[in-house]
Tab-separated table of C-alpha atoms in Angstrom:
chain	number	residue	atom	x	y	z
A	1	MET	CA	-15.156	-21.040	3.357
A	2	ALA	CA	-13.123	-21.078	6.528
A	3	SER	CA	-11.423	-17.752	6.027
A	4	SER	CA	-14.835	-16.171	6.032
A	5	MET	CA	-14.847	-16.677	9.772
A	6	ILE	CA	-12.311	-13.958	10.244
A	7	THR	CA	-13.942	-10.608	10.930
A	8	PRO	CA	-12.411	-7.514	12.538
A	9	THR	CA	-14.270	-6.112	15.479
A	10	ASP	CA	-14.655	-2.794	17.263
A	11	ALA	CA	-17.484	-1.720	19.529
A	12	SER	CA	-16.668	1.847	20.346
A	13	THR	CA	-19.086	3.528	17.974
A	14	ALA	CA	-21.817	0.917	17.550
A	15	PRO	CA	-25.405	1.998	18.185
A	16	ILE	CA	-26.634	0.488	21.470
A	17	ASN	CA	-30.015	-1.215	21.112
A	18	THR	CA	-32.538	-1.121	23.937
A	19	GLU	CA	-32.012	-4.673	25.186
A	20	GLN	CA	-28.248	-4.309	25.265
A	21	SER	CA	-28.282	-0.946	26.993
A	22	LEU	CA	-30.380	-2.414	29.827
A	23	SER	CA	-27.712	-5.006	30.532
A	24	ASN	CA	-24.923	-3.618	32.704
A	25	SER	CA	-22.286	-5.144	34.932
A	26	THR	CA	-19.596	-3.998	37.323
A	27	ASP	CA	-15.884	-4.462	36.746
A	28	LEU	CA	-13.324	-5.332	39.437
A	29	ASN	CA	-12.923	-1.660	40.314
A	30	GLY	CA	-16.631	-1.220	40.915
A	31	LYS	CA	-17.168	0.703	37.670
A	32	HIS	CA	-20.277	0.010	35.608
A	33	MET	CA	-19.736	-1.366	32.120
A	34	SER	CA	-22.319	-1.626	29.363
A	35	LYS	CA	-22.742	-4.927	27.536
A	36	ARG	CA	-21.133	-3.279	24.541
A	37	SER	CA	-18.053	-2.376	26.596
A	38	ARG	CA	-17.853	-5.919	27.935
A	39	LYS	CA	-17.801	-7.185	24.358
A	40	LEU	CA	-14.939	-4.847	23.575
A	41	ASP	CA	-13.117	-5.982	26.695
A	42	LYS	CA	-13.407	-9.627	25.589
A	43	LEU	CA	-11.993	-8.908	22.171
A	44	ALA	CA	-9.381	-6.352	23.173
A	45	PRO	CA	-6.536	-8.921	23.076
A	46	TYR	CA	-7.591	-10.055	19.589
A	47	LEU	CA	-7.286	-7.282	17.044
A	48	PHE	CA	-8.335	-7.499	13.399
A	49	GLY	CA	-7.808	-5.253	10.429
A	50	MET	CA	-9.654	-5.885	7.177
A	51	ASP	CA	-9.178	-4.426	3.698
A	52	ILE	CA	-11.926	-5.442	1.264
A	53	GLY	CA	-10.614	-4.830	-2.239
A	54	GLY	CA	-12.113	-5.394	-5.652
A	55	SER	CA	-10.642	-8.896	-5.979
A	56	LEU	CA	-9.232	-9.896	-2.595
A	57	ALA	CA	-10.172	-9.336	1.014
A	58	LYS	CA	-7.117	-9.048	3.253
A	59	VAL	CA	-7.138	-9.656	7.001
A	60	VAL	CA	-4.455	-8.951	9.600
A	61	PHE	CA	-4.995	-10.760	12.891
A	62	PHE	CA	-3.083	-10.086	16.132
A	63	GLU	CA	-2.665	-13.238	18.216
A	64	PRO	CA	-1.523	-12.463	21.777
A	65	ASN	CA	0.876	-14.902	23.401
A	66	SER	CA	-1.241	-17.119	25.674
A	67	LYS	CA	0.083	-17.474	29.191
A	68	ALA	CA	-1.423	-19.614	31.912
A	69	ASP	CA	0.139	-19.223	35.383
A	70	GLY	CA	3.350	-18.031	33.805
A	71	ALA	CA	3.603	-20.995	31.416
A	72	GLU	CA	2.997	-20.979	27.701
A	73	LYS	CA	-0.464	-22.372	26.972
A	74	LYS	CA	-0.514	-25.064	24.300
A	75	LYS	CA	-2.636	-24.177	21.281
A	76	ARG	CA	-5.399	-26.541	20.253
A	77	ILE	CA	-5.113	-27.948	16.735
A	78	VAL	CA	-8.432	-27.426	14.942
A	79	THR	CA	-9.282	-28.937	11.560
A	80	LYS	CA	-12.032	-28.125	9.083
A	81	HIS	CA	-13.776	-31.313	10.256
A	82	ASP	CA	-13.775	-29.992	13.827
A	83	LEU	CA	-15.466	-26.817	12.661
A	84	THR	CA	-18.086	-28.693	10.651
A	85	ARG	CA	-18.835	-30.958	13.610
A	86	ASN	CA	-19.155	-27.954	15.906
A	87	LEU	CA	-21.594	-26.307	13.509
A	88	SER	CA	-23.752	-29.412	13.111
A	89	SER	CA	-23.887	-30.368	16.788
A	90	ASP	CA	-24.112	-27.558	19.305
A	91	SER	CA	-23.710	-24.221	17.559
A	92	ASP	CA	-27.087	-23.054	18.870
A	93	ASN	CA	-26.064	-23.674	22.454
A	94	SER	CA	-22.356	-22.951	22.280
A	95	ASP	CA	-20.826	-19.910	23.894
A	96	ALA	CA	-19.673	-17.149	21.547
A	97	ASP	CA	-16.345	-16.901	23.383
A	98	ASP	CA	-15.708	-20.616	22.829
A	99	ASN	CA	-16.646	-20.251	19.175
A	100	PHE	CA	-14.232	-17.378	18.753
A	101	GLU	CA	-11.406	-19.307	20.408
A	102	MET	CA	-12.101	-22.291	18.169
A	103	LEU	CA	-12.140	-20.000	15.165
A	104	ALA	CA	-8.780	-18.479	16.079
A	105	ASN	CA	-7.230	-21.888	16.679
A	106	TYR	CA	-8.464	-23.105	13.299
A	107	VAL	CA	-6.899	-20.135	11.522
A	108	LEU	CA	-3.597	-20.617	13.335
A	109	SER	CA	-3.561	-24.383	12.696
A	110	ASN	CA	-3.846	-24.218	8.920
A	111	HIS	CA	-2.215	-22.622	5.892
A	112	TYR	CA	-5.162	-23.131	3.538
A	113	LEU	CA	-8.468	-21.942	4.962
A	114	GLY	CA	-11.541	-23.357	3.284
A	115	ASP	CA	-11.919	-23.191	-0.477
A	116	ASN	CA	-9.817	-20.109	-1.217
A	117	GLY	CA	-8.499	-18.587	1.993
A	118	ILE	CA	-4.744	-18.525	2.556
A	119	ARG	CA	-2.706	-17.605	5.625
A	120	ASP	CA	0.628	-16.176	4.455
A	121	GLN	CA	2.869	-17.821	7.018
A	122	ARG	CA	6.069	-16.360	5.551
A	123	LEU	CA	4.826	-12.865	6.419
A	124	GLU	CA	4.128	-13.506	10.107
A	125	MET	CA	5.549	-10.851	12.422
A	126	HIS	CA	6.438	-11.974	15.936
A	127	ASP	CA	7.017	-9.967	19.116
A	128	GLN	CA	4.535	-7.226	18.221
A	129	GLN	CA	3.091	-5.170	21.078
A	130	PHE	CA	-0.569	-4.178	21.458
A	131	HIS	CA	-2.259	-3.122	24.710
A	132	GLY	CA	0.631	-4.305	26.840
A	133	GLN	CA	0.679	-7.755	25.278
A	134	SER	CA	3.262	-9.355	23.037
A	135	GLY	CA	2.034	-11.451	20.150
A	136	THR	CA	2.112	-12.315	16.468
A	137	LEU	CA	0.573	-10.630	13.447
A	138	HIS	CA	-0.938	-13.096	10.979
A	139	PHE	CA	-1.785	-12.243	7.368
A	140	ILE	CA	-4.724	-13.826	5.538
A	141	HIS	CA	-6.457	-13.259	2.208
A	142	PHE	CA	-9.461	-14.677	0.390
A	143	LEU	CA	-11.646	-13.811	-2.588
A	144	THR	CA	-13.903	-10.797	-2.163
A	145	SER	CA	-16.555	-12.656	-4.144
A	146	ARG	CA	-17.013	-14.868	-1.063
A	147	MET	CA	-17.854	-12.046	1.340
A	148	ASP	CA	-21.488	-13.111	1.781
A	149	GLU	CA	-20.273	-16.559	2.836
A	150	CYS	CA	-17.977	-14.799	5.278
A	151	PHE	CA	-20.934	-13.041	6.883
A	152	GLU	CA	-23.050	-16.222	6.983
A	153	PHE	CA	-20.243	-18.161	8.643
A	154	ALA	CA	-19.715	-15.409	11.191
A	155	LYS	CA	-23.439	-15.480	11.951
A	156	THR	CA	-23.421	-19.253	12.418
A	157	PHE	CA	-20.532	-18.968	14.862
A	158	ARG	CA	-22.432	-16.243	16.745
A	159	LEU	CA	-19.665	-13.692	16.378
A	160	PRO	CA	-22.240	-10.872	16.570
A	161	ASP	CA	-22.571	-11.873	20.247
A	162	LEU	CA	-18.995	-10.674	20.714
A	163	SER	CA	-19.205	-7.332	18.950
A	164	ASP	CA	-21.660	-4.895	17.414
A	165	VAL	CA	-19.288	-3.600	14.743
A	166	VAL	CA	-17.139	-4.949	11.921
A	167	CYS	CA	-14.220	-2.665	11.035
A	168	ALA	CA	-12.802	-2.479	7.521
A	169	THR	CA	-11.253	-0.308	4.846
A	170	GLY	CA	-11.236	-0.501	1.054
A	171	GLY	CA	-14.049	-0.142	-1.453
A	172	GLY	CA	-15.737	-3.264	-0.130
A	173	ALA	CA	-16.259	-1.574	3.219
A	174	TYR	CA	-18.852	0.536	1.409
A	175	LYS	CA	-20.132	-2.124	-0.984
A	176	TYR	CA	-20.851	-4.706	1.721
A	177	GLU	CA	-22.134	-2.369	4.404
A	178	GLY	CA	-25.753	-3.331	3.730
A	179	ASN	CA	-24.946	-7.049	3.598
A	180	CYS	CA	-23.183	-6.865	6.938
A	181	LYS	CA	-26.156	-5.196	8.572
A	182	GLU	CA	-28.731	-7.477	6.938
A	183	ILE	CA	-26.967	-10.796	7.564
A	184	LEU	CA	-25.201	-10.119	10.862
A	185	GLY	CA	-27.184	-7.247	12.283
A	186	MET	CA	-23.866	-5.443	12.743
A	187	LYS	CA	-22.663	-2.015	11.749
A	188	LEU	CA	-19.702	-1.894	9.359
A	189	ARG	CA	-17.310	0.801	10.519
A	190	LYS	CA	-15.353	2.237	7.597
A	191	TYR	CA	-11.825	3.628	7.774
A	192	ASP	CA	-10.300	5.781	5.049
A	193	GLU	CA	-8.475	3.581	2.538
A	194	LEU	CA	-5.527	5.858	1.823
A	195	GLU	CA	-4.958	6.744	5.475
A	196	CYS	CA	-4.894	3.047	6.358
A	197	LEU	CA	-2.486	2.334	3.496
A	198	ILE	CA	0.053	4.929	4.645
A	199	LYS	CA	-0.270	4.014	8.339
A	200	GLY	CA	0.260	0.374	7.432
A	201	ILE	CA	3.371	1.030	5.342
A	202	HIS	CA	5.005	3.087	8.066
A	203	TYR	CA	4.140	0.618	10.838
A	204	ILE	CA	5.372	-2.455	8.975
A	205	TYR	CA	8.657	-0.859	7.959
A	206	ALA	CA	9.280	0.497	11.463
A	207	HIS	CA	8.834	-3.012	12.896
A	208	ASN	CA	10.539	-4.926	10.087
A	209	PRO	CA	13.299	-2.567	8.888
A	210	LEU	CA	15.957	-5.064	7.853
A	211	SER	CA	13.939	-7.208	5.471
A	212	GLU	CA	10.865	-5.244	4.354
A	213	CYS	CA	12.044	-2.995	1.507
A	214	TYR	CA	14.071	-4.162	-1.497
A	215	PHE	CA	14.779	-3.648	-5.188
A	216	TRP	CA	15.676	-6.037	-7.993
A	217	GLU	CA	19.154	-6.161	-9.491
A	218	GLY	CA	20.261	-7.877	-12.704
A	219	VAL	CA	16.879	-7.762	-14.423
A	220	THR	CA	16.071	-7.855	-18.134
A	221	SER	CA	13.367	-6.041	-20.073
A	222	ASP	CA	11.123	-9.086	-20.523
A	223	GLY	CA	11.057	-9.959	-16.824
A	224	SER	CA	12.543	-13.440	-17.248
A	225	SER	CA	15.818	-12.440	-15.545
A	226	PRO	CA	17.117	-15.834	-14.304
A	227	ASN	CA	20.063	-14.153	-12.547
A	228	ALA	CA	18.059	-11.380	-10.887
A	229	ARG	CA	18.291	-11.009	-7.127
A	230	LYS	CA	16.615	-9.032	-4.375
A	231	VAL	CA	18.728	-6.335	-2.734
A	232	PRO	CA	17.680	-4.858	0.654
A	233	TYR	CA	16.979	-1.116	0.613
A	234	ASP	CA	17.164	1.244	3.587
A	235	PHE	CA	13.747	2.905	3.736
A	236	GLY	CA	14.419	4.502	7.099
A	237	ASP	CA	14.269	8.081	5.780
A	238	PRO	CA	11.929	7.751	2.788
A	239	TYR	CA	10.359	11.183	2.395
A	240	PRO	CA	9.228	12.231	-0.054
A	241	TYR	CA	8.199	9.179	-2.033
A	242	ILE	CA	5.587	8.029	-4.533
A	243	VAL	CA	3.503	4.987	-3.602
A	244	VAL	CA	1.770	3.056	-6.376
A	245	ASN	CA	-1.053	0.937	-4.956
A	246	PHE	CA	-1.398	-1.727	-7.638
A	247	GLY	CA	-4.608	-3.661	-7.004
A	248	SER	CA	-7.673	-4.256	-9.167
A	249	GLY	CA	-7.270	-0.617	-10.148
A	250	VAL	CA	-4.377	1.703	-9.397
A	251	SER	CA	-3.972	4.717	-7.113
A	252	ILE	CA	-0.791	6.796	-7.020
A	253	LEU	CA	0.008	8.934	-3.966
A	254	ALA	CA	2.706	11.441	-3.100
A	255	VAL	CA	3.847	11.041	0.510
A	256	GLN	CA	5.673	14.022	2.016
A	257	SER	CA	5.652	12.950	5.682
A	258	PRO	CA	3.815	10.483	7.942
A	259	ASP	CA	0.821	12.829	8.056
A	260	GLU	CA	1.099	14.668	4.730
A	261	TYR	CA	0.103	12.736	1.626
A	262	TYR	CA	-2.317	13.103	-1.260
A	263	ARG	CA	-3.594	11.141	-4.216
A	264	VAL	CA	-2.038	12.433	-7.423
A	265	THR	CA	-3.627	10.203	-10.030
A	266	GLY	CA	-4.609	6.636	-10.805
A	267	SER	CA	-5.737	4.266	-13.510
A	268	SER	CA	-8.618	1.896	-14.144
A	269	ILE	CA	-6.132	-0.355	-15.945
A	270	GLY	CA	-4.702	-2.562	-13.217
A	271	GLY	CA	-4.710	-6.075	-11.828
A	272	GLY	CA	-8.413	-6.463	-12.475
A	273	THR	CA	-7.795	-5.644	-16.130
A	274	PHE	CA	-5.062	-8.269	-16.352
A	275	LEU	CA	-7.213	-11.001	-14.829
A	276	GLY	CA	-10.291	-9.970	-16.808
A	277	LEU	CA	-8.403	-10.072	-20.105
A	278	CYS	CA	-6.836	-13.422	-19.250
A	279	CYS	CA	-10.207	-14.926	-18.340
A	280	LEU	CA	-11.646	-13.622	-21.600
A	281	LEU	CA	-8.750	-14.584	-23.879
A	282	THR	CA	-7.446	-17.796	-22.311
A	283	GLY	CA	-10.306	-19.286	-20.309
A	284	CYS	CA	-8.395	-19.201	-17.019
A	285	GLU	CA	-10.373	-18.624	-13.829
A	286	THR	CA	-7.928	-17.410	-11.170
A	287	PHE	CA	-5.100	-14.911	-10.807
A	288	GLU	CA	-2.681	-17.720	-9.988
A	289	GLU	CA	-3.654	-19.618	-13.131
A	290	ALA	CA	-3.236	-16.477	-15.245
A	291	LEU	CA	0.258	-15.916	-13.819
A	292	ARG	CA	1.276	-19.518	-14.471
A	293	MET	CA	0.218	-19.145	-18.087
A	294	ALA	CA	2.060	-15.821	-18.395
A	295	GLU	CA	5.265	-17.375	-17.053
A	296	ASN	CA	5.268	-19.814	-19.977
A	297	GLY	CA	4.263	-17.292	-22.644
A	298	ASP	CA	6.126	-15.113	-25.138
A	299	SER	CA	4.638	-11.631	-25.465
A	300	THR	CA	6.678	-10.850	-28.598
A	301	LYS	CA	4.370	-13.168	-30.538
A	302	VAL	CA	1.478	-10.874	-29.619
A	303	ASP	CA	3.001	-7.389	-29.227
A	304	LYS	CA	4.500	-5.411	-32.096
A	305	LEU	CA	7.998	-4.192	-31.156
A	306	VAL	CA	10.119	-1.289	-32.386
A	307	ARG	CA	12.266	-3.742	-34.355
A	308	ASP	CA	9.171	-5.056	-36.137
A	309	ILE	CA	8.644	-1.549	-37.509
A	310	TYR	CA	12.189	-0.188	-37.917
A	311	GLY	CA	14.069	-3.433	-38.413
A	312	GLY	CA	16.105	-2.643	-35.304
A	313	SER	CA	16.444	0.083	-32.691
A	314	TYR	CA	15.232	3.659	-33.138
A	315	ASP	CA	18.508	5.220	-32.051
A	316	LYS	CA	17.520	8.852	-32.530
A	317	PHE	CA	15.099	8.596	-29.615
A	318	ASN	CA	16.992	5.909	-27.701
A	319	LEU	CA	14.346	3.252	-28.298
A	320	PRO	CA	15.778	-0.303	-28.246
A	321	GLY	CA	14.396	-2.747	-30.768
A	322	SER	CA	12.881	-4.775	-27.906
A	323	THR	CA	10.639	-1.860	-26.839
A	324	VAL	CA	6.920	-2.523	-27.284
A	325	ALA	CA	5.589	-0.221	-30.005
A	326	ALA	CA	2.001	-1.527	-30.041
A	327	SER	CA	0.569	-3.830	-27.384
A	328	PHE	CA	-1.264	-6.724	-29.079
A	329	GLY	CA	-0.181	-5.144	-32.375
A	330	HIS	CA	0.547	-8.493	-34.059
A	331	MET	CA	-3.015	-9.643	-33.503
A	332	MET	CA	-4.253	-7.594	-36.459
A	333	HIS	CA	-2.502	-10.122	-38.728
A	334	GLU	CA	-4.125	-13.504	-39.340
A	335	ASN	CA	-0.823	-15.363	-39.674
A	336	LYS	CA	0.358	-13.997	-36.310
A	337	ARG	CA	-2.900	-15.031	-34.663
A	338	LYS	CA	-2.318	-18.587	-35.865
A	339	GLN	CA	1.180	-18.658	-34.354
A	340	MET	CA	0.412	-17.460	-30.836
A	341	SER	CA	-0.761	-19.516	-27.838
A	342	LYS	CA	-3.001	-18.747	-24.865
A	343	SER	CA	0.110	-18.437	-22.710
A	344	ASP	CA	1.460	-15.826	-25.128
A	345	LEU	CA	-1.775	-13.851	-24.723
A	346	ALA	CA	-1.499	-14.025	-20.933
A	347	ARG	CA	2.112	-12.824	-21.051
A	348	ALA	CA	1.177	-9.970	-23.402
A	349	ALA	CA	-1.643	-8.907	-21.074
A	350	LEU	CA	0.797	-8.868	-18.157
A	351	VAL	CA	3.363	-6.850	-20.124
A	352	THR	CA	0.706	-4.373	-21.289
A	353	ILE	CA	-0.642	-3.670	-17.795
A	354	THR	CA	2.798	-3.495	-16.194
A	355	ASN	CA	4.285	-1.180	-18.827
A	356	ASN	CA	1.295	1.141	-18.605
A	357	ILE	CA	1.471	1.543	-14.834
A	358	GLY	CA	5.254	1.839	-14.848
A	359	SER	CA	5.008	4.684	-17.360
A	360	ILE	CA	2.319	6.509	-15.361
A	361	ALA	CA	4.301	6.072	-12.131
A	362	MET	CA	7.460	7.489	-13.652
A	363	MET	CA	5.678	10.489	-15.185
A	364	THR	CA	4.014	11.155	-11.830
A	365	ALA	CA	7.367	11.067	-10.038
A	366	HIS	CA	8.868	13.513	-12.535
A	367	ALA	CA	5.897	15.872	-12.236
A	368	GLN	CA	6.104	15.777	-8.424
A	369	LYS	CA	9.932	16.044	-8.468
A	370	ILE	CA	10.238	12.881	-6.357
A	371	GLN	CA	12.918	10.243	-6.872
A	372	ARG	CA	11.620	7.273	-4.858
A	373	ILE	CA	8.787	5.090	-6.177
A	374	VAL	CA	7.364	2.298	-4.024
A	375	PHE	CA	5.076	-0.313	-5.578
A	376	VAL	CA	2.590	-2.147	-3.348
A	377	GLY	CA	-0.659	-4.037	-3.853
A	378	ASN	CA	-1.885	-7.539	-4.543
A	379	PHE	CA	-1.154	-7.398	-8.272
A	380	LEU	CA	2.469	-7.920	-7.209
A	381	ARG	CA	1.668	-10.914	-4.979
A	382	THR	CA	3.843	-13.801	-6.258
A	383	ASN	CA	4.256	-11.770	-9.463
A	384	ASP	CA	8.027	-11.628	-9.921
A	385	ILE	CA	7.703	-11.025	-13.674
A	386	ALA	CA	5.883	-7.712	-13.197
A	387	MET	CA	8.256	-6.572	-10.456
A	388	LYS	CA	11.324	-7.306	-12.570
A	389	MET	CA	9.823	-5.512	-15.570
A	390	LEU	CA	9.093	-2.446	-13.435
A	391	ALA	CA	12.614	-2.580	-12.023
A	392	HIS	CA	14.192	-2.707	-15.485
A	393	ALA	CA	11.957	0.016	-16.934
A	394	LEU	CA	12.598	2.551	-14.163
A	395	ASN	CA	16.314	1.874	-14.136
A	396	TYR	CA	16.605	2.148	-17.930
A	397	TRP	CA	14.459	5.206	-18.583
A	398	SER	CA	15.893	7.135	-15.610
A	399	GLN	CA	19.430	6.204	-16.696
A	400	GLY	CA	20.027	4.553	-13.354
A	401	THR	CA	18.866	7.450	-11.165
A	402	MET	CA	15.627	5.762	-10.008
A	403	LYS	CA	14.832	2.335	-8.614
A	404	ALA	CA	11.509	0.550	-8.348
A	405	LEU	CA	11.151	-0.271	-4.651
A	406	PHE	CA	9.000	-3.099	-3.307
A	407	LEU	CA	7.774	-4.184	0.121
A	408	GLU	CA	7.406	-7.766	1.327
A	409	HIS	CA	3.925	-7.273	2.821
A	410	GLU	CA	2.783	-5.809	-0.513
A	411	GLY	CA	-1.025	-6.134	-0.328
A	412	TYR	CA	-1.645	-6.025	3.416
A	413	PHE	CA	-0.876	-2.434	4.347
A	414	GLY	CA	-4.485	-1.263	4.242
A	415	ALA	CA	-5.510	-4.076	6.586
A	416	VAL	CA	-2.619	-3.234	8.927
A	417	GLY	CA	-3.744	0.394	8.960
A	418	ALA	CA	-7.289	-0.697	9.830
A	419	LEU	CA	-5.909	-2.789	12.695
A	420	LEU	CA	-3.995	0.234	13.987
A	421	LYS	CA	-7.139	2.382	13.816
A	422	LEU	CA	-9.036	-0.294	15.725
A	423	SER	CA	-6.258	-0.503	18.310
A	424	ASP	CA	-6.506	3.248	18.853
A	425	GLN	CA	-10.268	2.891	19.271
A	426	VAL	CA	-9.862	0.116	21.847
A	427	ASN	CA	-7.445	2.282	23.836
A	428	THR	CA	-9.873	5.199	23.742
A	429	GLU	CA	-12.754	3.026	24.939
A	430	LYS	CA	-10.673	1.547	27.735
A	431	ASN	CA	-9.617	4.987	28.920
A	432	ASN	CA	-13.232	6.153	28.867
A	433	ASN	CA	-14.263	3.164	30.984
A	434	LYS	CA	-11.631	4.045	33.594
A	435	GLN	CA	-12.979	7.554	34.038
């Protein structure tokens, strides 16, 4: 898997082994640098942030603008065949720097990376500044289930020769710590997941203010909403706000300021539940396949609605007849089971998960006395149905006083935060080397 080649690196806190610590050099200013510091110096222009979630691993990669004698240096186009040939021919004798450059060129030459890696080209951010260099942020994701292949590929390309440490956030940063050490001989440096999430949100909005935040207008309760449209939202002064991180599971945070935030609650019923149910009930194998099925399904053939019980709306408590009274409630009846399709089951699973999280988010906002709710996370990736349902629910139940807000870089904020933490570490190490 090609995307497995992409690993974030930081050498500031790695344990120095005996052989490495005996190898020192002198920089242009006559200062001694350890081999570990030289590794960091090589990679300083190329920054990575990684967020290893329960279903997806997300990578943010900073590509500095290449300049050669004042002229733009032409990038080399690298195909999967080029990589395979490099591995089979001279990988044992190749230089780690050359391998890394080839790796970077491959990532930047392709949209699909290996079997399941994807570079989200629409999310690229140009003219970003790190360490005095201007460049582009690239956004990549692949299945967490392929992490061991990621480590093996990195080992084959001798990336451990470039760094002693892999930097990551998310639950997988803990789960795969042993694998990273065993396969690569590298330490996995872990950054706090929630801190990275908040840092990432604030950085992305600050550098993409005109097109990052939006809400949906003209939506209907079932999420079909053919006339719905995105409306830009000014998130320049957001505090306080609730952020709902909608991934495999769900975490809900209250954010009072850039540095003051706390986790209020969460739920085990999230994107992982949706995909798990769809795999079990429909035989699908991927999130994308589950969403395609849900788009063509009718949840009312599976869910029992208020009108199925009352014959219409329950006006006393302002419950429209289209409100779900019992998720999967029709499935207790044999005749209803015969009438539904697998796509209907997928749609009902999507409606169930989305309604549940929307309800929890709204109750949390009321309890915290906060009006703004921002939904992020990979459950919302290409999932317009869920976003529109959340938009309708919050608007309806708040009587128009609350809007469900969304961000374009939905699932990448943790990885961006990890990149920022790594950037800070690189700056610290550089300053220490100057002293």
